[in-house]
mmCIF file of C-alpha atoms in Angstrom:
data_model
loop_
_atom_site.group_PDB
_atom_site.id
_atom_site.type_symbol
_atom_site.label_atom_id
_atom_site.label_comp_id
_atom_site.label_asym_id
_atom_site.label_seq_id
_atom_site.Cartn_x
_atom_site.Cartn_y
_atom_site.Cartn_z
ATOM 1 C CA UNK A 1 18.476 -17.950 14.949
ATOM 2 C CA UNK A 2 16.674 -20.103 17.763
ATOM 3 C CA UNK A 3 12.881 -20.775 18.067
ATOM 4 C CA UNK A 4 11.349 -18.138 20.125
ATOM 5 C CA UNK A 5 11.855 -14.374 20.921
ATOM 6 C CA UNK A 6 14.832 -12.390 19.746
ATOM 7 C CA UNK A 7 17.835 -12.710 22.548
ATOM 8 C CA UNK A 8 18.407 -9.143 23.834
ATOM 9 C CA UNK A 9 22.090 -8.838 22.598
ATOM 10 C CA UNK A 10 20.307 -9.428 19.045
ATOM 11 C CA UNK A 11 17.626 -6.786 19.564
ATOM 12 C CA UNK A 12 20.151 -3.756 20.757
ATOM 13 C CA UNK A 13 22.473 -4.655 17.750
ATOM 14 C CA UNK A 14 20.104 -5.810 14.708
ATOM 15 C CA UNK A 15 17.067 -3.503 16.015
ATOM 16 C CA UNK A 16 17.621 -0.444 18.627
ATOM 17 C CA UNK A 17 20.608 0.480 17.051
ATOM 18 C CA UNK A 18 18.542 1.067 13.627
ATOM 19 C CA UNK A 19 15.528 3.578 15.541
ATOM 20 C CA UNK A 20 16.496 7.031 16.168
ATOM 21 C CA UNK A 21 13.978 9.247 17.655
ATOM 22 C CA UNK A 22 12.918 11.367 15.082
ATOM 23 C CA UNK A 23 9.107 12.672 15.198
ATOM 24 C CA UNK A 24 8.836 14.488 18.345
ATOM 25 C CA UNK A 25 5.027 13.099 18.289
ATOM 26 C CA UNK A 26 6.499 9.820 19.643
ATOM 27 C CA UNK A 27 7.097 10.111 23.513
ATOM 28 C CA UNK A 28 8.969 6.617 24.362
ATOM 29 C CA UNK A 29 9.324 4.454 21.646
ATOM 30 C CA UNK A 30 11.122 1.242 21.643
ATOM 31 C CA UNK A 31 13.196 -0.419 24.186
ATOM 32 C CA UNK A 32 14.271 -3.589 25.859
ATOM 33 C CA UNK A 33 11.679 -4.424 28.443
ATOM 34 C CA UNK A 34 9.133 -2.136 27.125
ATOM 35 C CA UNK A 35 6.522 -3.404 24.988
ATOM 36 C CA UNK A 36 4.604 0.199 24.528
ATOM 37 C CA UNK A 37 5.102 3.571 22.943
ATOM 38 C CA UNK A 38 3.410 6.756 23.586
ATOM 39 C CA UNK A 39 2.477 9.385 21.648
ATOM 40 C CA UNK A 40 1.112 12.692 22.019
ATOM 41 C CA UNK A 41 0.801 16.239 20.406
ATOM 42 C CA UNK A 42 2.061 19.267 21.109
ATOM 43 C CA UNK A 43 -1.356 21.009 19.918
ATOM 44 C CA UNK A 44 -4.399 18.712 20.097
ATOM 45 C CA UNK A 45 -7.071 21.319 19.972
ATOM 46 C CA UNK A 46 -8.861 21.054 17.443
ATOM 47 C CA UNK A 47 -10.230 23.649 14.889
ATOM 48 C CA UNK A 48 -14.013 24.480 14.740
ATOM 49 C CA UNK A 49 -16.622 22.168 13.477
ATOM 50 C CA UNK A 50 -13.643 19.363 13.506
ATOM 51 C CA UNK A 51 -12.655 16.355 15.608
ATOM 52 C CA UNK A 52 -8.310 15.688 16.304
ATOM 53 C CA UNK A 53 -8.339 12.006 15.628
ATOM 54 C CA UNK A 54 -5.830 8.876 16.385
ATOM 55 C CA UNK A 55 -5.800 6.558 13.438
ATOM 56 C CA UNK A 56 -4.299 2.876 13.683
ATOM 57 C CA UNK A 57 -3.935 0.514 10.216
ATOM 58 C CA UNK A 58 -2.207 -2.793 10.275
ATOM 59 C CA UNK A 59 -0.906 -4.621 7.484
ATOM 60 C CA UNK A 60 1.345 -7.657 7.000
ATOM 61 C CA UNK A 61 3.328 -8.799 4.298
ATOM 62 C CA UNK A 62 3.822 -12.742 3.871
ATOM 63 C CA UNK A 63 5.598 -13.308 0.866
ATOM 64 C CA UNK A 64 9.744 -14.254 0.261
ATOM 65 C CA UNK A 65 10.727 -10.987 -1.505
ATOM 66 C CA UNK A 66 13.652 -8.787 -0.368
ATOM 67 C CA UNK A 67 11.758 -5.621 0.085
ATOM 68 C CA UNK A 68 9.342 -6.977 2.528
ATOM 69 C CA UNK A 69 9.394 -4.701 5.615
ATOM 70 C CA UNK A 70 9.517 -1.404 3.596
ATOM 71 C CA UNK A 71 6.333 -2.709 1.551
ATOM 72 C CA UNK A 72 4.603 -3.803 4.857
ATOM 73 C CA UNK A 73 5.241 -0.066 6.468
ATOM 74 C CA UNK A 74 4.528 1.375 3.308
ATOM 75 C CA UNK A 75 1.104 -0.335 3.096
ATOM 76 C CA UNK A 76 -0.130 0.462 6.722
ATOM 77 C CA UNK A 77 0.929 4.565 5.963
ATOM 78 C CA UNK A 78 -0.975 4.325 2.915
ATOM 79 C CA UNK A 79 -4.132 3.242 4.360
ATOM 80 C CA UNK A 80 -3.878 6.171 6.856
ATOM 81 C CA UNK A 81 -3.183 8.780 3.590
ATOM 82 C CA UNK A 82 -6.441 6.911 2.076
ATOM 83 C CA UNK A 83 -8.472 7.511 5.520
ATOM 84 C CA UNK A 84 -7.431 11.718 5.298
ATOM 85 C CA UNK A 85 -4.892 11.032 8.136
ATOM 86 C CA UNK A 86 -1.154 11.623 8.652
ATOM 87 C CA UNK A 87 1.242 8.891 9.667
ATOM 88 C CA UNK A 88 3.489 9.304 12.700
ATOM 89 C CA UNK A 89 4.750 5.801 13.987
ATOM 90 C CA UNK A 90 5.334 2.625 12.862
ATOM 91 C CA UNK A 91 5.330 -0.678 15.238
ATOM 92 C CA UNK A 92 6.329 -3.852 13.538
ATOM 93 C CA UNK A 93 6.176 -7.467 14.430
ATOM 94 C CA UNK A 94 8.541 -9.820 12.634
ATOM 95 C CA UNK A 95 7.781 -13.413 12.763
ATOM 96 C CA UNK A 96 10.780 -15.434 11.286
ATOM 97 C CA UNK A 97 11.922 -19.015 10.075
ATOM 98 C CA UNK A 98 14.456 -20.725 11.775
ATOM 99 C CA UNK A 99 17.040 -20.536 8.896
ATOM 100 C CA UNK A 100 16.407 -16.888 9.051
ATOM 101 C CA UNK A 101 20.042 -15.172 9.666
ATOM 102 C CA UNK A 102 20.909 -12.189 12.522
ATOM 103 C CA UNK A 103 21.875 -9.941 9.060
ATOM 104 C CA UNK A 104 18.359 -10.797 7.254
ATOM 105 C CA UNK A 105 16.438 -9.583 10.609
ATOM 106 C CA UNK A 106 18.968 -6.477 10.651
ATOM 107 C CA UNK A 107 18.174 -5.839 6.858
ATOM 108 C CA UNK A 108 14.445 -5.950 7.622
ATOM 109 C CA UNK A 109 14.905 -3.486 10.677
ATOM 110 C CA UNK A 110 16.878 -1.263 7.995
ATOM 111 C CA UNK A 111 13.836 -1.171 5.336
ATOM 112 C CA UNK A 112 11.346 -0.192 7.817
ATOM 113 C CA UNK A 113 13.657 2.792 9.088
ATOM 114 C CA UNK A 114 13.965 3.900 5.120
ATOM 115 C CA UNK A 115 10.135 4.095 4.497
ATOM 116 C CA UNK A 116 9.762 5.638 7.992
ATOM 117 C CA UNK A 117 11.573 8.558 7.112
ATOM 118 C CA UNK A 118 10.543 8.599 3.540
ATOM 119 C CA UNK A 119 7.369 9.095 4.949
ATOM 120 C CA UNK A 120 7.828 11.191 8.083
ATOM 121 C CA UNK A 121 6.734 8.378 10.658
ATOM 122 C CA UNK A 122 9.361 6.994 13.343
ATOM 123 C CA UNK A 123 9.818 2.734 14.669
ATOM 124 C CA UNK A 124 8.171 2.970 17.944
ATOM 125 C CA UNK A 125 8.215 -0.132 19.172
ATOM 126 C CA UNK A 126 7.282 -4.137 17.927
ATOM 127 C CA UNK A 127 8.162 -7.629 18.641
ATOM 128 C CA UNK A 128 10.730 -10.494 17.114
ATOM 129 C CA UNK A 129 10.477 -14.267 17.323
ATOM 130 C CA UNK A 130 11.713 -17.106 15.792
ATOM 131 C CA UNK A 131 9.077 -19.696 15.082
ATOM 132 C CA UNK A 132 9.169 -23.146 13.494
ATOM 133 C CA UNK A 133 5.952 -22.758 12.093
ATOM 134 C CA UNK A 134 6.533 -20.314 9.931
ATOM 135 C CA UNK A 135 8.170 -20.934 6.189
ATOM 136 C CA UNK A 136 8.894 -17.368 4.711
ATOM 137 C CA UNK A 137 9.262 -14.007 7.340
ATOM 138 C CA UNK A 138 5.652 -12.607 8.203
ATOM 139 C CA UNK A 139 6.045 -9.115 9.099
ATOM 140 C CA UNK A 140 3.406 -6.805 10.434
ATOM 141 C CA UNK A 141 3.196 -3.265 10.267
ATOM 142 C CA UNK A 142 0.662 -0.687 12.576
ATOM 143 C CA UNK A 143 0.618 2.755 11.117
ATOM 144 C CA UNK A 144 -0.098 5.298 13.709
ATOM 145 C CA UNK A 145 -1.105 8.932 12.971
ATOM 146 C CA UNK A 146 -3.240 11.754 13.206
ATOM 147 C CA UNK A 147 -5.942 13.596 11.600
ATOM 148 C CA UNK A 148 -9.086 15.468 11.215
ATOM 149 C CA UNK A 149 -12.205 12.765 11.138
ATOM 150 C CA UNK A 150 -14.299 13.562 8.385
ATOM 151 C CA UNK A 151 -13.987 16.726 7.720
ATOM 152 C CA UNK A 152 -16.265 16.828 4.612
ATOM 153 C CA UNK A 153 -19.852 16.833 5.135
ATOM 154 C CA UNK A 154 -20.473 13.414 3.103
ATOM 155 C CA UNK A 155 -23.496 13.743 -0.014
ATOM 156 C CA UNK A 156 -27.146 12.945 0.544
ATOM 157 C CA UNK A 157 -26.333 10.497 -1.557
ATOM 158 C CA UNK A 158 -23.011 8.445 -3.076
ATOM 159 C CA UNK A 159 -24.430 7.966 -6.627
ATOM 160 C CA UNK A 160 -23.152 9.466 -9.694
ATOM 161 C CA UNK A 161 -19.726 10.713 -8.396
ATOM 162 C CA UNK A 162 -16.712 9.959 -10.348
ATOM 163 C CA UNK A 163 -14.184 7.815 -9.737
ATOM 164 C CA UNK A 164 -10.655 9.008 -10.102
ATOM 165 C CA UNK A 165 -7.745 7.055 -10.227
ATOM 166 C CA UNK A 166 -3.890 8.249 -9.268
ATOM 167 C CA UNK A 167 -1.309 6.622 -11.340
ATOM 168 C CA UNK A 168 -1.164 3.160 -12.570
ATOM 169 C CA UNK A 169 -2.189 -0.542 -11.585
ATOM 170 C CA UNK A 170 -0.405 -3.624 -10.561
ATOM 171 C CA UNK A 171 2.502 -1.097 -9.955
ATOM 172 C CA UNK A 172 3.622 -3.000 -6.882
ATOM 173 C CA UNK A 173 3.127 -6.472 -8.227
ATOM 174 C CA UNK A 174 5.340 -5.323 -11.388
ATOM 175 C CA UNK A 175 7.991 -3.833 -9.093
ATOM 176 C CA UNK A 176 8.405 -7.206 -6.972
ATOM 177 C CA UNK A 177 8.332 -9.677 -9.779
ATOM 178 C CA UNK A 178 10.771 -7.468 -12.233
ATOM 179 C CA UNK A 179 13.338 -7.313 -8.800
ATOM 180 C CA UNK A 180 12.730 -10.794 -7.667
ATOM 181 C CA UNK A 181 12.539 -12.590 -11.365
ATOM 182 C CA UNK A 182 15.016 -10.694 -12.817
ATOM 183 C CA UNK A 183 17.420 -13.018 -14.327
ATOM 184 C CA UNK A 184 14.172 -15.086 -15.600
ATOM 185 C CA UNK A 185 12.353 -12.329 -17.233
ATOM 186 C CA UNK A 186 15.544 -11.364 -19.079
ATOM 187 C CA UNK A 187 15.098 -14.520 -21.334
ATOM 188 C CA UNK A 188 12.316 -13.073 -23.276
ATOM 189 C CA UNK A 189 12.340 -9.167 -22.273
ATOM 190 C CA UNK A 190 15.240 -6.057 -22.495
ATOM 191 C CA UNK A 191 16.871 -4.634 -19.765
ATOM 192 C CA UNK A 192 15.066 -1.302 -20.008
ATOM 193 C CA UNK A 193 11.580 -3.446 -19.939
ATOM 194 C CA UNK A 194 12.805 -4.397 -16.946
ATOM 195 C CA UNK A 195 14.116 -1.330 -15.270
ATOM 196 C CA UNK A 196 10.719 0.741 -16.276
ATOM 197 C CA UNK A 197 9.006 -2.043 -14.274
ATOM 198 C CA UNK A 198 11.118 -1.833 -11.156
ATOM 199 C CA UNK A 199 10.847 1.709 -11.769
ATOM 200 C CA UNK A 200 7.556 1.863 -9.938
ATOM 201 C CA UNK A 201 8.300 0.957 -6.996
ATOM 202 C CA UNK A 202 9.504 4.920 -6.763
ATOM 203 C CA UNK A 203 5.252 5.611 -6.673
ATOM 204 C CA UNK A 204 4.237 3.322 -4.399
ATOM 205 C CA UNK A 205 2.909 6.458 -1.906
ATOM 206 C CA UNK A 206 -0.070 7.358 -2.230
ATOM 207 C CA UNK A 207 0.070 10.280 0.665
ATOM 208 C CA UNK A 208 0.639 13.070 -2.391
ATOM 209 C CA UNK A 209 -2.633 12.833 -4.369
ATOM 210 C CA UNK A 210 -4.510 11.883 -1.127
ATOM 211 C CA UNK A 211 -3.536 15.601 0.216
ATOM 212 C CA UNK A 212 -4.380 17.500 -3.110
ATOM 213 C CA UNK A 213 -7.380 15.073 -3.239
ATOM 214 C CA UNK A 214 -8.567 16.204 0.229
ATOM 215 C CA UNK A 215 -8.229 20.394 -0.483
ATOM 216 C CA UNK A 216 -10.453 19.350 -4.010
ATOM 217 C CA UNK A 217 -13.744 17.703 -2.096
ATOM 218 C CA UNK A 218 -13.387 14.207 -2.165
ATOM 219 C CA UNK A 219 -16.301 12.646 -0.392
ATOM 220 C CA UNK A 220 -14.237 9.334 -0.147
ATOM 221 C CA UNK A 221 -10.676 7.235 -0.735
ATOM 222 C CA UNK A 222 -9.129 4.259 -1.097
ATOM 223 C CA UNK A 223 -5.886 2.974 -1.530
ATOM 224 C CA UNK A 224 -5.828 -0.152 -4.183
ATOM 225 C CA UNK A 225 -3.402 -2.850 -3.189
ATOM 226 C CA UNK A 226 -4.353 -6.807 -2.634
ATOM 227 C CA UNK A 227 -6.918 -7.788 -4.819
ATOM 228 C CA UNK A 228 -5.829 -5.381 -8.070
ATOM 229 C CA UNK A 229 -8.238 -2.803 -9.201
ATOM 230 C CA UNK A 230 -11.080 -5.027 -9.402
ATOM 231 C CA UNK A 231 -10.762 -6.210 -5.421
ATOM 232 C CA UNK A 232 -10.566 -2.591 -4.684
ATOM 233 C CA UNK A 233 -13.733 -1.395 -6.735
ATOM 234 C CA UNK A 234 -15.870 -3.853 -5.372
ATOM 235 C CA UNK A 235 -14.629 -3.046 -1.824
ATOM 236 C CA UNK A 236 -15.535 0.881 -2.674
ATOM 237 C CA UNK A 237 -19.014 -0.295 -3.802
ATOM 238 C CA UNK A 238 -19.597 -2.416 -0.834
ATOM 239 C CA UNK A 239 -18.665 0.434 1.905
ATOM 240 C CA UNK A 240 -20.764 3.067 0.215
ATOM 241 C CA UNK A 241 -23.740 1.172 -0.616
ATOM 242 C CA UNK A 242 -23.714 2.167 -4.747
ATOM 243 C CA UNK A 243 -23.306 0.379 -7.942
ATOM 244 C CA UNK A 244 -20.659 1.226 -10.317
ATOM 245 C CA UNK A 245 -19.636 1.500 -13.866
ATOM 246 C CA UNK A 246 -16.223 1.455 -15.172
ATOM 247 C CA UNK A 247 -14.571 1.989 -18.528
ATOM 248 C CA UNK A 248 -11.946 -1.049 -18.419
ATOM 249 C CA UNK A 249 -9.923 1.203 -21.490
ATOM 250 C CA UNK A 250 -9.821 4.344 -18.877
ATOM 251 C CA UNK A 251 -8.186 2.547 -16.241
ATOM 252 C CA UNK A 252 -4.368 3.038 -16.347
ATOM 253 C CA UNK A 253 -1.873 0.547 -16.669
ATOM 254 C CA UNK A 254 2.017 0.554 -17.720
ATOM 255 C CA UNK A 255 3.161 -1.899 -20.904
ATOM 256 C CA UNK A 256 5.927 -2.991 -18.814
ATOM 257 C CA UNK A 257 3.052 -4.217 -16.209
ATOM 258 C CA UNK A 258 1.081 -6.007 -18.791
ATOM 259 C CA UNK A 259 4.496 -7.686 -20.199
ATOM 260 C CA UNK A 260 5.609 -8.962 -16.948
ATOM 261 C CA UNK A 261 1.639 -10.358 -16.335
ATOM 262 C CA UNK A 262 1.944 -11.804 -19.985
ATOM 263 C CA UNK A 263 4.953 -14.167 -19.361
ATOM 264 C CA UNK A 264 3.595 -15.145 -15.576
ATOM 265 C CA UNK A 265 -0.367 -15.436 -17.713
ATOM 266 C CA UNK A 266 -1.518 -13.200 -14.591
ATOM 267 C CA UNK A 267 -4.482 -10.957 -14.622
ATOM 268 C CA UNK A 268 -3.037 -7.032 -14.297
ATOM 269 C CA UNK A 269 -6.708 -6.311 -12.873
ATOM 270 C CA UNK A 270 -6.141 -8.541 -10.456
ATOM 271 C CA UNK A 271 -2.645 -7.856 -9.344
ATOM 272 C CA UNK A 272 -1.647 -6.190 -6.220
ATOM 273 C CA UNK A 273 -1.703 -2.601 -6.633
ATOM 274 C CA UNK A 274 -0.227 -0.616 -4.559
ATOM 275 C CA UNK A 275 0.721 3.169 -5.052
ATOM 276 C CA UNK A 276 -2.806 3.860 -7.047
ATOM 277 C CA UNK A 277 -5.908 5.344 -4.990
ATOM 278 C CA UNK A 278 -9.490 5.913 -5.579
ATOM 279 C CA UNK A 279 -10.797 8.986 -5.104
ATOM 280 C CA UNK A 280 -14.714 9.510 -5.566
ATOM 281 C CA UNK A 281 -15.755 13.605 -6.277
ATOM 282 C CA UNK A 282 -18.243 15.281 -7.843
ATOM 283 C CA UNK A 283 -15.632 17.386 -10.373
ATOM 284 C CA UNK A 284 -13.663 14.023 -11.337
ATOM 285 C CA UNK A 285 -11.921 16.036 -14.353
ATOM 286 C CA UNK A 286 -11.058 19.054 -11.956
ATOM 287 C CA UNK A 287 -9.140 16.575 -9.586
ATOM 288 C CA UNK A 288 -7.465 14.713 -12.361
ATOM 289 C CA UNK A 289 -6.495 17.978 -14.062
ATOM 290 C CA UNK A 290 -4.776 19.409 -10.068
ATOM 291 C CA UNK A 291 -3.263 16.094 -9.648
ATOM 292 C CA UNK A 292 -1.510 16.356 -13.074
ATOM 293 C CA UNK A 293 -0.694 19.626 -12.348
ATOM 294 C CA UNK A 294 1.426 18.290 -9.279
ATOM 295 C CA UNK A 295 3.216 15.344 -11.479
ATOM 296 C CA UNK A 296 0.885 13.098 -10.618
ATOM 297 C CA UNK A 297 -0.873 10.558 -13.345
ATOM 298 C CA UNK A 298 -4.565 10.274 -13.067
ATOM 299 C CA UNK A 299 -7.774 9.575 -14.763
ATOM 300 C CA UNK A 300 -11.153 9.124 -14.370
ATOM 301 C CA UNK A 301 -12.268 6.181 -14.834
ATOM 302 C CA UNK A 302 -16.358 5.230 -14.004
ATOM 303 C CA UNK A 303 -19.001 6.846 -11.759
ATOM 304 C CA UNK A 304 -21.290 5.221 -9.062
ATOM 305 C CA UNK A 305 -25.105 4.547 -9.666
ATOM 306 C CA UNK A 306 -27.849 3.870 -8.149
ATOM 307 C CA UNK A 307 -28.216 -0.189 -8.771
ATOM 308 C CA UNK A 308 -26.558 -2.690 -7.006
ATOM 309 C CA UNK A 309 -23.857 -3.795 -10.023
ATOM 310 C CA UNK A 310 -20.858 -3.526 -10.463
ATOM 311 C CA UNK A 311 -19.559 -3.209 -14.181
ATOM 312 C CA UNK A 312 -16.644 -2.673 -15.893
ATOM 313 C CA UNK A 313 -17.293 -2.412 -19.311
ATOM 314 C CA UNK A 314 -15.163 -3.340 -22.232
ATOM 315 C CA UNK A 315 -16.336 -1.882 -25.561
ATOM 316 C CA UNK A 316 -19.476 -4.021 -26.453
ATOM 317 C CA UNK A 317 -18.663 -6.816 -23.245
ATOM 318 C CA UNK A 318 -20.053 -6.247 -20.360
ATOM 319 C CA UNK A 319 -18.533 -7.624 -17.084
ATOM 320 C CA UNK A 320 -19.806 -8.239 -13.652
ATOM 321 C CA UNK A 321 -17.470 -7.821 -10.696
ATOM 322 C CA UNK A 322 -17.401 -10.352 -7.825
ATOM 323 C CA UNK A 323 -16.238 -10.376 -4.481
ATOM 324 C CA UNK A 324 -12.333 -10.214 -3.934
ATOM 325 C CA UNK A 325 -10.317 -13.428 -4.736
ATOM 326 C CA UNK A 326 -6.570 -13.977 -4.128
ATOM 327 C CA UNK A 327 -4.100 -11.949 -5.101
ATOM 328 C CA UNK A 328 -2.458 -12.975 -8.729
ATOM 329 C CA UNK A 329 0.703 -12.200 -6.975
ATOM 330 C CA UNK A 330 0.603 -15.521 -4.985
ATOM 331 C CA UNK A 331 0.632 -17.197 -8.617
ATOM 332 C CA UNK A 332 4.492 -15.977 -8.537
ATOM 333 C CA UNK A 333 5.222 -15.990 -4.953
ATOM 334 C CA UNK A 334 3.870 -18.840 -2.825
ATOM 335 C CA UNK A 335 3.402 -17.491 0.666
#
């Protein structure tokens, strides 16, 4: 396609044609000459003692993998789940290389659709260019939803709560490189190894556990994605102001995960995560135990203190966490 924005025949046939309007939230959604959507609600009176928010997340996905779009959309909704909000719309911005064809933009367009109605939310509007200075597709996803601002009366204090994980990490990570490495990985591993790791990509939502989580008192979320579990712990302990102890043996991982970081010698800890969310409570075991109950994996893993550390222990080693690095992921994929 040529350098600059998307020709119009290109955006009713590749794009348009893709949106249906589906959430009756969304008022005027996308459309050739308009570059805004509106929203509103039907009831947005809120209940007593609570406050009807909008809530906006943004995320972008830069790496060449086929399932780009859907993870970028994917990402922004989960960050609303984490933040006790509902998704609603979805506007996306693509930003393509010049090599990129009409049917790879149309493909795109489709993905985003699919995890929009996975998830309940509808396109509502976005932007397309072609640019020369870009190498692999950067597209960016805003989440828009709605939701009850903090609802729960937060703790005198955020020390000693537990921290409860949903599901497993590096469950993203192990779902792109297992689909994109495929023919690669099969040198050393089975088939099955290989399916159970694309397998994951089914969990990458964390909207279930952050609903059950909500009814069970959590005073906080977050969903872990860039950065692994470690990026994600430290970014818990920075917001709340607490130190933090983990057991590294309580935090769940899949053997197909560790396999696939084995032959690429990445860190699982480190390795984009996403599908798995933090959830800090004062009855850690009671939300574990009513998340399995709904079919979903969990475990408590650490609780906050009152220091300024950050630990994850490992039997008799003791380490320290630092602030976020880069995502092992890129060791695979160069952005």
């Amino acid at each position: 396609m040529k350098t600059g924005k998307i020709s119009e025949s290109v955006l009713k046939r590749s794009v348009l044609r893709q949106i249906e309007n589906q959430v009756q939230e969304v008022k005027k959604g996308a459309g050739v000459g308009g570059d805004c959507a509106f929203l509103a609600w039907e009831n947005p009176v809120p209940g007593p003692g609570e406050e009807m928010g909008v809530a906006a997340s943004t995320q972008t996905i830069a790496l060449p993998v086929k399932r780009a779009a859907y993870l970028a959309v994917m990402a922004a909704a989960n960050n609303l789940a984490a933040a006790g909000a509902h998704p609603v719309a979805v506007t996306l911005s693509l930003t393509l290389p010049e090599e990129t064809q009409e049917q790879h933009l149309r493909e795109w367009v489709r993905q985003a659709d699919e995890c929009g109605r996975e998830l309940g939310m509808q396109i509502a509007g976005g932007h397309t260019e072609v640019s020369a200075k870009v190498q692999v597709p950067v597209i960016t996803a805003t989440a828009l939803g709605k939701g009850r601002m903090e609802t729960q009366s937060p703790p005198e204090s955020f020390q000693g709560l537990d921290i409860v994980m949903s599901k497993w990490i590096g469950m993203e990570g192990a779902f792109l490189i297992a689909s994109e490495r495929e023919q690669e990985l099969l040198g050393r591993y089975p088939a099955g190894l290989l399916g159970g790791a694309r397998e994951q990509g089914k969990y990458l939502s964390v909207a279930p556990e952050a609903a059950i989580a909500q009814k069970s008192g959590v005073y906080a979320m977050h969903d872990v994605r860039c950065g692994g579990i470690f990026g994600a712990l430290w970014e818990v302990s920075q917001k709340l102001g607490v130190g933090l102890c983990v057991n590294l043996k309580k935090i769940p991982v899949r053997q197909e995960t560790i396999e696939v970081c084995e032959f690429y010698n990445l860190n699982p800890y480190g390795l984009i995560s996403g599908g798995a969310l933090l959830m800090l409570t004062r009855q850690g075991e009671y939300l574990a135990e009513q998340l399995e109950g709904a079919g979903i994996s969990a475990a408590v893993i650490g609780k906050t203190n009152g220091s300024n550390d950050k630990i994850v222990c490992n039997k008799d080693e003791t380490r320290y966490l630092g602030p976020p690095v880069p995502d092992e992921i890129y060791k695979v994929f160069q952005a």
